[in-house]
Short mmCIF file of C-alpha atoms and ligand atoms in Angstrom, two decimals:
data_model
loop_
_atom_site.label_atom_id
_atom_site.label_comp_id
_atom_site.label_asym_id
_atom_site.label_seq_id
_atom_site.Cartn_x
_atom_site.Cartn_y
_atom_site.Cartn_z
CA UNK A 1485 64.04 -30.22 -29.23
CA UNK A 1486 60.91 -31.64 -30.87
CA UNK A 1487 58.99 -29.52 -33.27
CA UNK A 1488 56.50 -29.86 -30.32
CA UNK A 1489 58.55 -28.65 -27.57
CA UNK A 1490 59.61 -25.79 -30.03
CA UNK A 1491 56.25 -24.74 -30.40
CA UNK A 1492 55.38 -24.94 -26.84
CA UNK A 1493 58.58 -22.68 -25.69
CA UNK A 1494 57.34 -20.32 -27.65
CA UNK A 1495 53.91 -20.38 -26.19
CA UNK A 1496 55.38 -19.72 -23.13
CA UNK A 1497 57.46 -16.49 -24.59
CA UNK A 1498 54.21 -15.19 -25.57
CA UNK A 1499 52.65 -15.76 -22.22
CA UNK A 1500 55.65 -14.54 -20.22
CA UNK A 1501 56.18 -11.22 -22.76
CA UNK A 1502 51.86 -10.71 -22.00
CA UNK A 1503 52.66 -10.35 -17.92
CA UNK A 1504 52.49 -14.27 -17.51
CA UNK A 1505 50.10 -17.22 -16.89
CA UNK A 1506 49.10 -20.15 -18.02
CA UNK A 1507 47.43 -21.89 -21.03
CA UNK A 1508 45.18 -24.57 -21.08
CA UNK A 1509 44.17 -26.51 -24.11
CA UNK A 1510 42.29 -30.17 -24.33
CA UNK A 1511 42.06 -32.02 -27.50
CA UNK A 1512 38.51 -32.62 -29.25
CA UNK A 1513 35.93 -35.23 -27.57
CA UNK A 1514 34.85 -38.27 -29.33
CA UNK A 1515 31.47 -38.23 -31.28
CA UNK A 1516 29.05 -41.27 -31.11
CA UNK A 1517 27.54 -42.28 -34.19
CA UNK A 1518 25.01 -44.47 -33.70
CA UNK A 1519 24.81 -47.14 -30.26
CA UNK A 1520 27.96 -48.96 -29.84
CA UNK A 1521 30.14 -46.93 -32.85
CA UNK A 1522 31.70 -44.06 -32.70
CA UNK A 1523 32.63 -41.52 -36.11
CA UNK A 1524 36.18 -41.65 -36.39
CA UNK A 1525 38.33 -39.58 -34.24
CA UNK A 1526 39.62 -36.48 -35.03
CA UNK A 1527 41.91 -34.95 -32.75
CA UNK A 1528 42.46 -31.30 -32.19
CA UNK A 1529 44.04 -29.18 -34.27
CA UNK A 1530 45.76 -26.91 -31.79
CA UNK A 1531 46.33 -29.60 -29.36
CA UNK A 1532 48.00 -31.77 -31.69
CA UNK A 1533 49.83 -29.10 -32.87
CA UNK A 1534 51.43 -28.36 -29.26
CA UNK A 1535 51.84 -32.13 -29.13
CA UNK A 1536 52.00 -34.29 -31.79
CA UNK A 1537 49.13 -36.23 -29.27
CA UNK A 1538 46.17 -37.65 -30.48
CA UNK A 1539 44.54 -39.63 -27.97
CA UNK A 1540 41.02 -38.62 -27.28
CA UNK A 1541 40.62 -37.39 -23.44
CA UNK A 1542 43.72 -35.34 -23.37
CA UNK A 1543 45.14 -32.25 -22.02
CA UNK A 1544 48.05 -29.81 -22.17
CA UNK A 1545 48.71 -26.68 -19.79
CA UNK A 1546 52.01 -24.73 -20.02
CA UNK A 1547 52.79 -22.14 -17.54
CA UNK A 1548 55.23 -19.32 -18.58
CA UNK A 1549 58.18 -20.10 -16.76
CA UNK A 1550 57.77 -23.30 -19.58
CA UNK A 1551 56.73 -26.00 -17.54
CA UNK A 1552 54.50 -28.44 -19.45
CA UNK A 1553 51.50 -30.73 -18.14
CA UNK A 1554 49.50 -33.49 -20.21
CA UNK A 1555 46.80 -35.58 -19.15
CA UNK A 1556 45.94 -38.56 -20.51
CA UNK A 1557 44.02 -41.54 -20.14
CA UNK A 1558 45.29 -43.63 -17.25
CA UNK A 1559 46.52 -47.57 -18.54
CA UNK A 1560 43.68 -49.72 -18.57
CA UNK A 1561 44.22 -53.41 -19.43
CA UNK A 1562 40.25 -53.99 -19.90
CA UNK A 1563 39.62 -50.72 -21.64
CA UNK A 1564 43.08 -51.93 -24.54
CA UNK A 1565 41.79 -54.99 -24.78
CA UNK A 1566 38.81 -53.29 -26.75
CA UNK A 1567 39.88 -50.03 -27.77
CA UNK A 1568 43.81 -50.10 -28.30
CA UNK A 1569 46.42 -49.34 -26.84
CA UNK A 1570 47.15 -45.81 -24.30
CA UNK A 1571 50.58 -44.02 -24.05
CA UNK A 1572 49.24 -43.47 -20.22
CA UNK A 1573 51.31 -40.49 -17.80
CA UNK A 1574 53.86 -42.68 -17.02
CA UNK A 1575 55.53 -43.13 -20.48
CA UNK A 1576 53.56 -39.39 -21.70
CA UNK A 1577 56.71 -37.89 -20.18
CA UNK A 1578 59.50 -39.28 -22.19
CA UNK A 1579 57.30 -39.76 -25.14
CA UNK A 1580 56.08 -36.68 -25.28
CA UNK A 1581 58.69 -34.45 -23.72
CA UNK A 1582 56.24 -32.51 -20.98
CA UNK A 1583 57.43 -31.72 -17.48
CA UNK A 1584 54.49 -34.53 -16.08
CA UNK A 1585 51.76 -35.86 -16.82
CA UNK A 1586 48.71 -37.15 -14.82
CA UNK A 1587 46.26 -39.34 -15.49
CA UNK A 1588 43.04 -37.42 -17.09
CA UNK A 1589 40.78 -38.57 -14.43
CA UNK A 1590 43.00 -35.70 -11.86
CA UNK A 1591 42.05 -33.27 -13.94
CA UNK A 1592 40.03 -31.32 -11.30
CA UNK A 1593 42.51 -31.76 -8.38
CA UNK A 1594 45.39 -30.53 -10.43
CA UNK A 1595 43.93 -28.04 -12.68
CA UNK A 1596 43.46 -25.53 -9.45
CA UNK A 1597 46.98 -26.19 -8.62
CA UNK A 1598 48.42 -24.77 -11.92
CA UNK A 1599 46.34 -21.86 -12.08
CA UNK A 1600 47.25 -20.96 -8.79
CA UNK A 1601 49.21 -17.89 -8.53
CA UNK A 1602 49.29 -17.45 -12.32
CA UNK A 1603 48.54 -13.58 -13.49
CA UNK A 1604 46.16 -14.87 -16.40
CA UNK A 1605 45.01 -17.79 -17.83
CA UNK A 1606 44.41 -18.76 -21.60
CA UNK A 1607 42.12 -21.28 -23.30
CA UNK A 1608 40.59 -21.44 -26.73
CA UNK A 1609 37.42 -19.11 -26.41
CA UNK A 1610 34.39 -20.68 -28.41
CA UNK A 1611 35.67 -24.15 -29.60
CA UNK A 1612 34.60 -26.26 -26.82
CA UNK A 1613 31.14 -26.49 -25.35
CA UNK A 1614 31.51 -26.62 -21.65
CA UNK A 1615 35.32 -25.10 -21.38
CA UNK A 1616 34.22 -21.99 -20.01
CA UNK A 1617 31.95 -24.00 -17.18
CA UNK A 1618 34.86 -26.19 -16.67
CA UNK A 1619 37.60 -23.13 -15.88
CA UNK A 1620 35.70 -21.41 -13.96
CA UNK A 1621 34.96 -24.10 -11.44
CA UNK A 1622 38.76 -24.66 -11.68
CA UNK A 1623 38.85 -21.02 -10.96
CA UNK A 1624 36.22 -21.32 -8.12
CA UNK A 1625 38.05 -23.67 -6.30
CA UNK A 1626 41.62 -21.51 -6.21
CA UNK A 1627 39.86 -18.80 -5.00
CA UNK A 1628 38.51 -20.61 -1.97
CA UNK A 1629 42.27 -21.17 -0.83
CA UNK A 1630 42.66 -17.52 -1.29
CA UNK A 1631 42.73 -17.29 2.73
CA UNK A 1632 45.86 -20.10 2.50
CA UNK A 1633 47.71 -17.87 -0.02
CA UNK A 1634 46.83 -19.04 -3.16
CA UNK A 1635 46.12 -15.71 -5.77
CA UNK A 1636 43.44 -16.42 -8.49
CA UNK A 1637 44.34 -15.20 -12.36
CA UNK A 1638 43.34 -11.68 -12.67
CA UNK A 1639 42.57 -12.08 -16.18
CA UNK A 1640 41.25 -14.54 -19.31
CA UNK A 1641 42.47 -14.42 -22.90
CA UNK A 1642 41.77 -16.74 -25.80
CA UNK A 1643 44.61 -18.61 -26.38
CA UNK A 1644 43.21 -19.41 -30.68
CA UNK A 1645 44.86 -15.64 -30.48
CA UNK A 1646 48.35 -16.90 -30.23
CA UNK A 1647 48.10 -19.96 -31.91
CA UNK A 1648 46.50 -19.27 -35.16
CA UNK A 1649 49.14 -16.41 -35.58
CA UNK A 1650 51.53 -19.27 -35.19
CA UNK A 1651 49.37 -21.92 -37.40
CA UNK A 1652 49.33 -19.40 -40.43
CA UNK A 1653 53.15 -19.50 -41.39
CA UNK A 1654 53.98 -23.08 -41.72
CA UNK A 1655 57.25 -24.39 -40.24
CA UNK A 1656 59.70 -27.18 -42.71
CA UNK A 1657 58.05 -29.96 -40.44
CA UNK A 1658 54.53 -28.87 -42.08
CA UNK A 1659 55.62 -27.85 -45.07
CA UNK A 1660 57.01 -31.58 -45.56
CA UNK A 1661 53.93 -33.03 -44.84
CA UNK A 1662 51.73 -30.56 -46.56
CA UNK A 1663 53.81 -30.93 -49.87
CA UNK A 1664 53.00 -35.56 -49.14
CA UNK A 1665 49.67 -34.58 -48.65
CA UNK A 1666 49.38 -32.70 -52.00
CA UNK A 1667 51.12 -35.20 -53.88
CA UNK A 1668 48.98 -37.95 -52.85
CA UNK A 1669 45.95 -35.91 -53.22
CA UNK A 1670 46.84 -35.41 -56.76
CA UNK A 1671 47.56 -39.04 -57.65
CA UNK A 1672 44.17 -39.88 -56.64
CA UNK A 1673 42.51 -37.18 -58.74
CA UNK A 1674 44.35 -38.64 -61.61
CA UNK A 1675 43.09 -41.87 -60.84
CA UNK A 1676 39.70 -40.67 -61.01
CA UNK A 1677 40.49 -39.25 -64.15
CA UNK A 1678 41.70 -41.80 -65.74
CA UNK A 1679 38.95 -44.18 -64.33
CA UNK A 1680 36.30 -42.35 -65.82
CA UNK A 1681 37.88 -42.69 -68.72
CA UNK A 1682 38.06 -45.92 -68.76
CA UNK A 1683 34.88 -46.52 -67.53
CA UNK A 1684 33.32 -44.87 -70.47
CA UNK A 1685 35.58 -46.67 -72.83
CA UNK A 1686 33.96 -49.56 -72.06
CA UNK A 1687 30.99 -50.50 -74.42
CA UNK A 1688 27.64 -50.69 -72.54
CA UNK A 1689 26.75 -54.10 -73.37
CA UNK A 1690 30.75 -55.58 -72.83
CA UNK A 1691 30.49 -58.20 -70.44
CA UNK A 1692 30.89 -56.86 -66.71
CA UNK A 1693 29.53 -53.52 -67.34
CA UNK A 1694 29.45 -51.51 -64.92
CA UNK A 1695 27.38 -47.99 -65.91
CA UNK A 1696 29.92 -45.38 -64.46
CA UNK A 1697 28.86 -43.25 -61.72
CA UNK A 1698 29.95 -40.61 -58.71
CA UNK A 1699 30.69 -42.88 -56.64
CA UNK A 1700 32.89 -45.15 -58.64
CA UNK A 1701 35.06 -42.01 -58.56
CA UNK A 1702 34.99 -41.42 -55.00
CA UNK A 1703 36.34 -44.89 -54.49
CA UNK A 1704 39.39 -44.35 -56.48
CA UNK A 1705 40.07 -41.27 -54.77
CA UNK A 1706 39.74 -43.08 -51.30
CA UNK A 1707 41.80 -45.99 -51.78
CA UNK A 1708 44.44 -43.96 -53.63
CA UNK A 1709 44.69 -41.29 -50.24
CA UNK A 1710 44.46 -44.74 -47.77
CA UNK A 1711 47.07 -47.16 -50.06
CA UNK A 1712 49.23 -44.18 -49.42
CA UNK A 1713 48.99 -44.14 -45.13
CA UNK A 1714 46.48 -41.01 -45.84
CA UNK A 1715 44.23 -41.67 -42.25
CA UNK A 1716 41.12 -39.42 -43.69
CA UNK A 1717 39.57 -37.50 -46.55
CA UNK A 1718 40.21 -33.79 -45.56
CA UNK A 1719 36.65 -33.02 -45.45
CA UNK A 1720 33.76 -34.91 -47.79
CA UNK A 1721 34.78 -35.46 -51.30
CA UNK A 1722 32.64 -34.18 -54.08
CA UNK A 1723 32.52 -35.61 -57.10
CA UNK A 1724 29.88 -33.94 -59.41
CA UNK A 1725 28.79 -35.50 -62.53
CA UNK A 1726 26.99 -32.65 -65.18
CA UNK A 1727 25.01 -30.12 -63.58
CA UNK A 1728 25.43 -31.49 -59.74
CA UNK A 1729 28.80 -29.20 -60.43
CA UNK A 1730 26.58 -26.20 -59.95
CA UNK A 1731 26.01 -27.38 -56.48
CA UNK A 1732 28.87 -25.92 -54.30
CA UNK A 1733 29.02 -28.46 -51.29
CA UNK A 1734 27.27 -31.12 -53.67
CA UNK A 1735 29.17 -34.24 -52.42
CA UNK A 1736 30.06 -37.88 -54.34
CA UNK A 1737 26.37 -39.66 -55.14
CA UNK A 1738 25.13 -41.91 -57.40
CA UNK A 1739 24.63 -39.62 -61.02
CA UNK A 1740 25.72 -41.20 -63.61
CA UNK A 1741 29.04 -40.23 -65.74
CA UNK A 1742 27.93 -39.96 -68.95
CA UNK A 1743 29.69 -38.61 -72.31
CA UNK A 1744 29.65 -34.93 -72.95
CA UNK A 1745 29.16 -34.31 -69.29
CA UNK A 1746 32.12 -32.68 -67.29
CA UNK A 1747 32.66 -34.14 -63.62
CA UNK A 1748 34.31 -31.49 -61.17
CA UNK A 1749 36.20 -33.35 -58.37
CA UNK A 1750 36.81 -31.47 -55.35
CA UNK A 1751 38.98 -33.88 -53.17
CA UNK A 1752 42.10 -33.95 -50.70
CA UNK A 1753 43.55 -36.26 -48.26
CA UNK A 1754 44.38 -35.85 -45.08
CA UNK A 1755 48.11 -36.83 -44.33
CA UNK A 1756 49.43 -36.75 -40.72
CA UNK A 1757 47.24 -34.27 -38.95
CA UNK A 1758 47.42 -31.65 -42.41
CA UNK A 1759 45.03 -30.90 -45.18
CA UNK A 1760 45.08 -30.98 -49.02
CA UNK A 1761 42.24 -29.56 -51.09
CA UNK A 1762 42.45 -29.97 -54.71
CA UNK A 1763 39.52 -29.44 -57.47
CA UNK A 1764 39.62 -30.56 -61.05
CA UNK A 1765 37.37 -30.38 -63.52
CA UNK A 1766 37.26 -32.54 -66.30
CA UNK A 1767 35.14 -34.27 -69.79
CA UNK A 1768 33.79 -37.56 -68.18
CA UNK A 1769 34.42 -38.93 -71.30
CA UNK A 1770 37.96 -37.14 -71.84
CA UNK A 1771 36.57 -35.02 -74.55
CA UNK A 1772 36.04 -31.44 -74.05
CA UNK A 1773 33.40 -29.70 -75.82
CA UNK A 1774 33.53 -26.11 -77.51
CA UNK A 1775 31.38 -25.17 -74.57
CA UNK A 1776 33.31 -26.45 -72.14
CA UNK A 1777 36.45 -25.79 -73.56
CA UNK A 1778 35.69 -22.17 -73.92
CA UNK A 1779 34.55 -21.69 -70.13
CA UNK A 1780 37.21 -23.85 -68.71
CA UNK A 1781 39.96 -21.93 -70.86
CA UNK A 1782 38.85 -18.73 -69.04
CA UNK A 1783 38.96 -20.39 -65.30
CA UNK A 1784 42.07 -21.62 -66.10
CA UNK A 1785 43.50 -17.99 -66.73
CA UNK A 1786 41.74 -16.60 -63.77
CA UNK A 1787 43.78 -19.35 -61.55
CA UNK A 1788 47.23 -18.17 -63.76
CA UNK A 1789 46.41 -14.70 -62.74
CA UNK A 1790 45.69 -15.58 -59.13
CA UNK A 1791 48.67 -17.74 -59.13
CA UNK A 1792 50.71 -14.65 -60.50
CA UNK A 1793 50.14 -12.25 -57.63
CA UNK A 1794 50.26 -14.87 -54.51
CA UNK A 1795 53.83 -13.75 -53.85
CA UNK A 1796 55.13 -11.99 -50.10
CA UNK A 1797 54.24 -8.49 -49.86
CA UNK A 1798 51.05 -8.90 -51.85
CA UNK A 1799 47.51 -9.02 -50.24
CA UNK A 1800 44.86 -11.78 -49.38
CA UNK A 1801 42.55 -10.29 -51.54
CA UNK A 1802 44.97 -9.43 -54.78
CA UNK A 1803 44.71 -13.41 -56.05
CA UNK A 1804 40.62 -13.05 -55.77
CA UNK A 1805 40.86 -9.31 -57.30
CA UNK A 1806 42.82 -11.19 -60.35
CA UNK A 1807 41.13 -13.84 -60.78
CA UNK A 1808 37.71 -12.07 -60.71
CA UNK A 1809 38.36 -9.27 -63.16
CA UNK A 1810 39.77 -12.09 -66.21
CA UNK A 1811 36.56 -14.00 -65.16
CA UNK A 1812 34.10 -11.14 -65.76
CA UNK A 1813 36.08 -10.33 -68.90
CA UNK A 1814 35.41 -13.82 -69.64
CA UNK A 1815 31.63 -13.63 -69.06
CA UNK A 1816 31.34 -10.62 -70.99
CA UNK A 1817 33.15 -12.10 -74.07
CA UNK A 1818 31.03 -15.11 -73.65
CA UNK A 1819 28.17 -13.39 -73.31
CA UNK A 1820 27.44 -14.78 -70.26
CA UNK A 1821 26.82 -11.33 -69.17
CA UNK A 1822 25.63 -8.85 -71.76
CA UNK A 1823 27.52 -6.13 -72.58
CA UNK A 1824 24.80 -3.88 -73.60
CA UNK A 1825 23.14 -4.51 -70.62
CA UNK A 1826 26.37 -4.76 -68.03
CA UNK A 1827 28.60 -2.54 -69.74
CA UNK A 1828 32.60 -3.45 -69.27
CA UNK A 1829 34.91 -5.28 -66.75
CA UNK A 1830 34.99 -2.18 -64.18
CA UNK A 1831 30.86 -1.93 -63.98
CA UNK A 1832 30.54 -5.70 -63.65
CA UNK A 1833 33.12 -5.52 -60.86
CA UNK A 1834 31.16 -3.10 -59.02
CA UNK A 1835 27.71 -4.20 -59.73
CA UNK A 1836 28.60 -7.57 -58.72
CA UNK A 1837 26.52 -9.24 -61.15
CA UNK A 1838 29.46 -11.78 -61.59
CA UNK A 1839 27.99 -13.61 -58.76
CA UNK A 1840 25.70 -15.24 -60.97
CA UNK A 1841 28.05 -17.45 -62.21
CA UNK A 1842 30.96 -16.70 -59.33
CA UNK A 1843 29.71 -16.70 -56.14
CA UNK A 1844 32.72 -17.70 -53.78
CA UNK A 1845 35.88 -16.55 -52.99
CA UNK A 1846 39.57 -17.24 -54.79
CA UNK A 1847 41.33 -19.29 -51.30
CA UNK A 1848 41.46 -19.37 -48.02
CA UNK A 1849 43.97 -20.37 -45.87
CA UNK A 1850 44.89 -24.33 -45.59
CA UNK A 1851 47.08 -26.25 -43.14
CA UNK A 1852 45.99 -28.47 -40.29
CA UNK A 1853 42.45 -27.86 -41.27
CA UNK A 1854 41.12 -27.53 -44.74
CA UNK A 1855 39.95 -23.92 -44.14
CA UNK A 1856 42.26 -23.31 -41.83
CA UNK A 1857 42.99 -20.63 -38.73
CA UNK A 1858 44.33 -17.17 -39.12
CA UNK A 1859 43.43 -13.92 -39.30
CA UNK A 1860 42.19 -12.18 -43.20
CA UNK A 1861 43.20 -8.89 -41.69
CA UNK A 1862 46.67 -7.29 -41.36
CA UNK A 1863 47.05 -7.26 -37.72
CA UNK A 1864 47.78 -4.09 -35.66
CA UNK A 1865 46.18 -2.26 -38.77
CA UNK A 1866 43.50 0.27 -38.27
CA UNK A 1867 40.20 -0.24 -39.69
CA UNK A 1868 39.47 2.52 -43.36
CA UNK A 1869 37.24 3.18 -45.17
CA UNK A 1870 36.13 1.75 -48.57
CA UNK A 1871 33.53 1.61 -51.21
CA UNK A 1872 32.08 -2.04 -51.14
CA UNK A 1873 30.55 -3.69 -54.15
CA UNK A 1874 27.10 -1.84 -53.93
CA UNK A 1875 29.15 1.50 -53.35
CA UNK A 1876 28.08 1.80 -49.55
CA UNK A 1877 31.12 3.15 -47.62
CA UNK A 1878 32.40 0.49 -45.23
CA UNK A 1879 34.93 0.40 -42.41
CA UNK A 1880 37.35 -2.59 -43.18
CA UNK A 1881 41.03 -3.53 -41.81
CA UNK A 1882 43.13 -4.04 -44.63
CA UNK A 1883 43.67 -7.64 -46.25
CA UNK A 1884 46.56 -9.69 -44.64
CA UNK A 1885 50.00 -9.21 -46.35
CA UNK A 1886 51.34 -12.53 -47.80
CA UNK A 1887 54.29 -13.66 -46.06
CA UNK A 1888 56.70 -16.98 -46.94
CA UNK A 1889 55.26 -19.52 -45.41
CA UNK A 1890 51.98 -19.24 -45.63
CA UNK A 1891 49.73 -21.63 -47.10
CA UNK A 1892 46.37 -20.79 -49.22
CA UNK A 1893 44.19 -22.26 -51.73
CA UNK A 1894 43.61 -20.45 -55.38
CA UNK A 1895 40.33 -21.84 -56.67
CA UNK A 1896 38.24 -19.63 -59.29
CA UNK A 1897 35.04 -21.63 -60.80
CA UNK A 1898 32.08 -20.54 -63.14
CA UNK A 1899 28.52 -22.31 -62.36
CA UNK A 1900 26.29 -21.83 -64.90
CA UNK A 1901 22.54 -22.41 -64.04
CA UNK A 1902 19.91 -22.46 -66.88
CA UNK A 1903 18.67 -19.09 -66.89
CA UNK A 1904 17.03 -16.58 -69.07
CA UNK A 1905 19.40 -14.64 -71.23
CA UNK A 1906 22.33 -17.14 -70.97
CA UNK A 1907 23.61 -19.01 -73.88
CA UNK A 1908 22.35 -22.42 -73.92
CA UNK A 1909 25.48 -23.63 -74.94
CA UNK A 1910 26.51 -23.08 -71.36
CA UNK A 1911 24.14 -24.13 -69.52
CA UNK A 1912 24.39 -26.73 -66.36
CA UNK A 1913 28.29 -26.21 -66.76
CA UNK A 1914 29.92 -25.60 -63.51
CA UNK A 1915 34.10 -25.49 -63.38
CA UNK A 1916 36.48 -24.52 -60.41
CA UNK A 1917 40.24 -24.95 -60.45
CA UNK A 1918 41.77 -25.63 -57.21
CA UNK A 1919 45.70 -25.74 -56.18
CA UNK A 1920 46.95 -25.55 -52.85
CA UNK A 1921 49.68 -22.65 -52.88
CA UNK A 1922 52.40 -22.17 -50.44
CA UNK A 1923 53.79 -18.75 -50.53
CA UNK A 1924 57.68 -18.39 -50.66
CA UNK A 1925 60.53 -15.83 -50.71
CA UNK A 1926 59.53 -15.17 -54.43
CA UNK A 1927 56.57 -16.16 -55.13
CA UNK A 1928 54.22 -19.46 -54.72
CA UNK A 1929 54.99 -22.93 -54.92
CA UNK A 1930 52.19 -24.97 -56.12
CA UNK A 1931 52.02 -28.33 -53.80
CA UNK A 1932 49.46 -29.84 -55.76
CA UNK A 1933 50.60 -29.93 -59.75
CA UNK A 1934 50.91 -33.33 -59.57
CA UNK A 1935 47.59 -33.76 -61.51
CA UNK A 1936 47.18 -32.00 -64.70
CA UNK A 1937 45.24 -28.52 -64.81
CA UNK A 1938 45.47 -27.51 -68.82
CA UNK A 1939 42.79 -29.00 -71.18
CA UNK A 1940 45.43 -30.81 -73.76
CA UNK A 1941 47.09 -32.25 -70.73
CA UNK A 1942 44.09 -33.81 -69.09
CA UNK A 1943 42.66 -35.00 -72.64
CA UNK A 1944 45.81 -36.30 -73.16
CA UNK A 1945 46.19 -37.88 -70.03
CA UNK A 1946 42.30 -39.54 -70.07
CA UNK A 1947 43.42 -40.54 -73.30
CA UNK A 1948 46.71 -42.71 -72.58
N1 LIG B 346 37.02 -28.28 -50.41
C1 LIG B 346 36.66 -27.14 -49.69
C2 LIG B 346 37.05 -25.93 -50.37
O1 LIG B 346 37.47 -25.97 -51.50
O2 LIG B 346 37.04 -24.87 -49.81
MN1 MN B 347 39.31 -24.93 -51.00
MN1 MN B 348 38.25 -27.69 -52.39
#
């Protein structure tokens, strides 16, 4: 069996245990761009994940008894000449393992047949415009045989239910490709690294010049994912010269590099259908200064605390609980925050005035998609009450329990704006460390430590 047709069966399990039915799932549409082009396409997660598929205009139902239907695009010759080759039904069944396959185009004429007689039926609830339209015309149409014995599905679930419980612990076959992924990801930000370096090495008025900017960078980080059979950047790389770091989803422009600046890169490939999402932060120049040195010492400790308690049995929430308490600590020593007026670690936690300079959370989970499916919450678990930051009582479900296999990024980060009552020294720095973490029977495994995270290393390594 295929790691698809695993995955599948145990779709079917799930559907058969819930009273039975059938699920329905199609992959994502292609997006024009502008006239004649099209942005690159994307497939699916889930569908690709049932499949291993990722030809646009596709479909996959599978019925509880396990039976398996894809639809594809029909063979063409006109339509490959220009666009590439199609798998088409005939060879989808060997090639893909399913039961049959029909050509996309008999979607409506079949669809009515396999919900026919089915207890329920399951689709992803909210991901694609128009599903709901679609099904229920599918729907309509079984229920007009009703009088020739057909019985229409009592009931609708959302089938993201099922599968992002399955996405969030990662089988070997992802963890494989997840681990490639990471590797690749952190060539490339050494690359970077050691291009900026270089870059700045050079004197301004050598012959071929270039004055060094985001975008060289980017560049390096792209053909370093591609040279490596990478097919995208996981989502748009930032590369953020001096103060642009401030700017969370600040992406790679054309700011100059220049000497005493940092640059934060926040930048992972995309490797066979799964993420990577690594951030660095380091001297454009591959000097650190006191300043910088100082802050970046104390993100650096946050990660190792985050890193320390992303092990089974602990919480979502412990890593971001870890890393946020050395960070205030760090503020408070830096006087970032001042004491007098914010009094220790404990009050800044709860006043939350750590959000000047910390403002997003430790991870999230990461797998086929950067930020990837899965429930925060333990599931099953009742909802209790607790204080939140501004000491309101809240109703919450408790954090999800860590469990092997899961996958989740650790990424604490000061931003320092210019603002009354912080040290100059500090200002328009802005540092996040980010390491994709896979949990395991002990502990974590860090996927992405391919690219050096501690200040002598990275100096050292700019350097050489
Ligand atoms: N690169 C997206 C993130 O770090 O969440
Ligand atoms: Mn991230
Ligand atoms: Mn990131």
């Amino acid at each position: 069996m295929t790691v698809y047709q695993k995955r599948r069966a145990q779709i079917a399990k799930a559907l058969k245990a819930a009273g039975g039915g059938v699920a329905l799932l199609p992959t994502a549409p292609e997006h024009p761009r502008n006239r004649d082009s099209d942005f690159p396409y994307r497939h699916d997660s889930y569908f690709y994940y049932l499949t291993g598929f990722s030809e646009p205009d596709s479909w996959l139902a599978i019925d509880s008894s396990g039976k398996t239907t894809l639809f594809c695009r029909p063979k063409d010759l006109e339509r490959e000449i220009w666009d590439g080759i199609r798998l088409g039904p005939k060879a989808a069944v060997a090639s893909l393992q399913v039961d049959q396959a029909f050509s996309v185009a008999e979607l409506d004429t079949q669809m009515p047949l396999l919900l026919s007689n089915q207890a329920a039926v399951w689709f992803p609830f909210a991901t694609h415009p128009g599903l709901e339209t679609q099904v229920d015309g599918w729907l309509g149409k079984v229920r007009a045989r009703i009088r020739f014995g057909a019985e229409c599905p009592q009931s609708q679930h959302d089938l993201c239910k099922l599968l992002d419980e399955m996405r969030l612990v990662k089988d070997a076959h992802e963890i494989a490709i997840l681990r490639r992924a990471g590797s690749i990801s952190a060539g490339a930000h050494v690359r970077a690294m050691q291009t900026s370096a270089a870059m700045l090495r050079k004197p301004a008025k050598s012959a071929g010049y270039v004055v060094p900017r985001e975008y060289h960078l980017e560049a390096e980080l792209l053909h370093e994912f591609r040279r490596h059979g990478s097919q995208f950047p996981a989502y748009t790389s930032i590369v953020a010269a001096g103060a642009n770091a401030c700017i969370l989803h600040y992406r790679a422009d054309t700011a100059e590099l220049k000497a005493g600046d940092l640059c934060l890169i926040d930048a992972g490939c995309e490797l066979d259908g799964y993420a990577s999402d690594i951030t660095r932060t380091f001297p454009a120049n591959g000097r650190f200064t006191p300043a910088q040195r100082t802050l970046y010492d104390i993100v650096l400790a946050a990660q190792e605390a985050a890193i320390k308690v992303t092990k089974p049995g602990k919480r979502f929430t412990d890593p971001h609980d870890a890393a946020t308490r050395v960070l205030v600590q760090g503020m408070l020593d830096t006087g970032l925050l001042d004491k007098n007026k914010h009094g220790h670690v404990d009050d800044v936690l709860l006043s939350g005035a750590y959000r000047q300079f910390y403002m997003h959370r430790t991870g999230h989970w990461m797998g086929m998609d950067v930020h990837d499916c899965g429930d925060y919450t333990e599931p099953g678990s009742k909802p209790r009450q607790e204080r939140d930051p501004l000491g309101d009582m809240v109703m919450k479900k408790p954090p999800r329990i860590l469990r092997p296999g899961m996958v989740l990024t650790i990424e604490p980060g000061i931003y320092v704006r210019p603002a009354k009552g912080v040290p100059k020294e500090f200002w328009n720095i802005g540092i996040r460390i980010e390491d994709d973490a896979l949990v395991t029977a002990t502990g974590c495994e860090l996927m992405t430590r391919g690219v050096p995270v501690k200040a002598d290393e990275i100096e050292a390594l700019m350097r050489g």
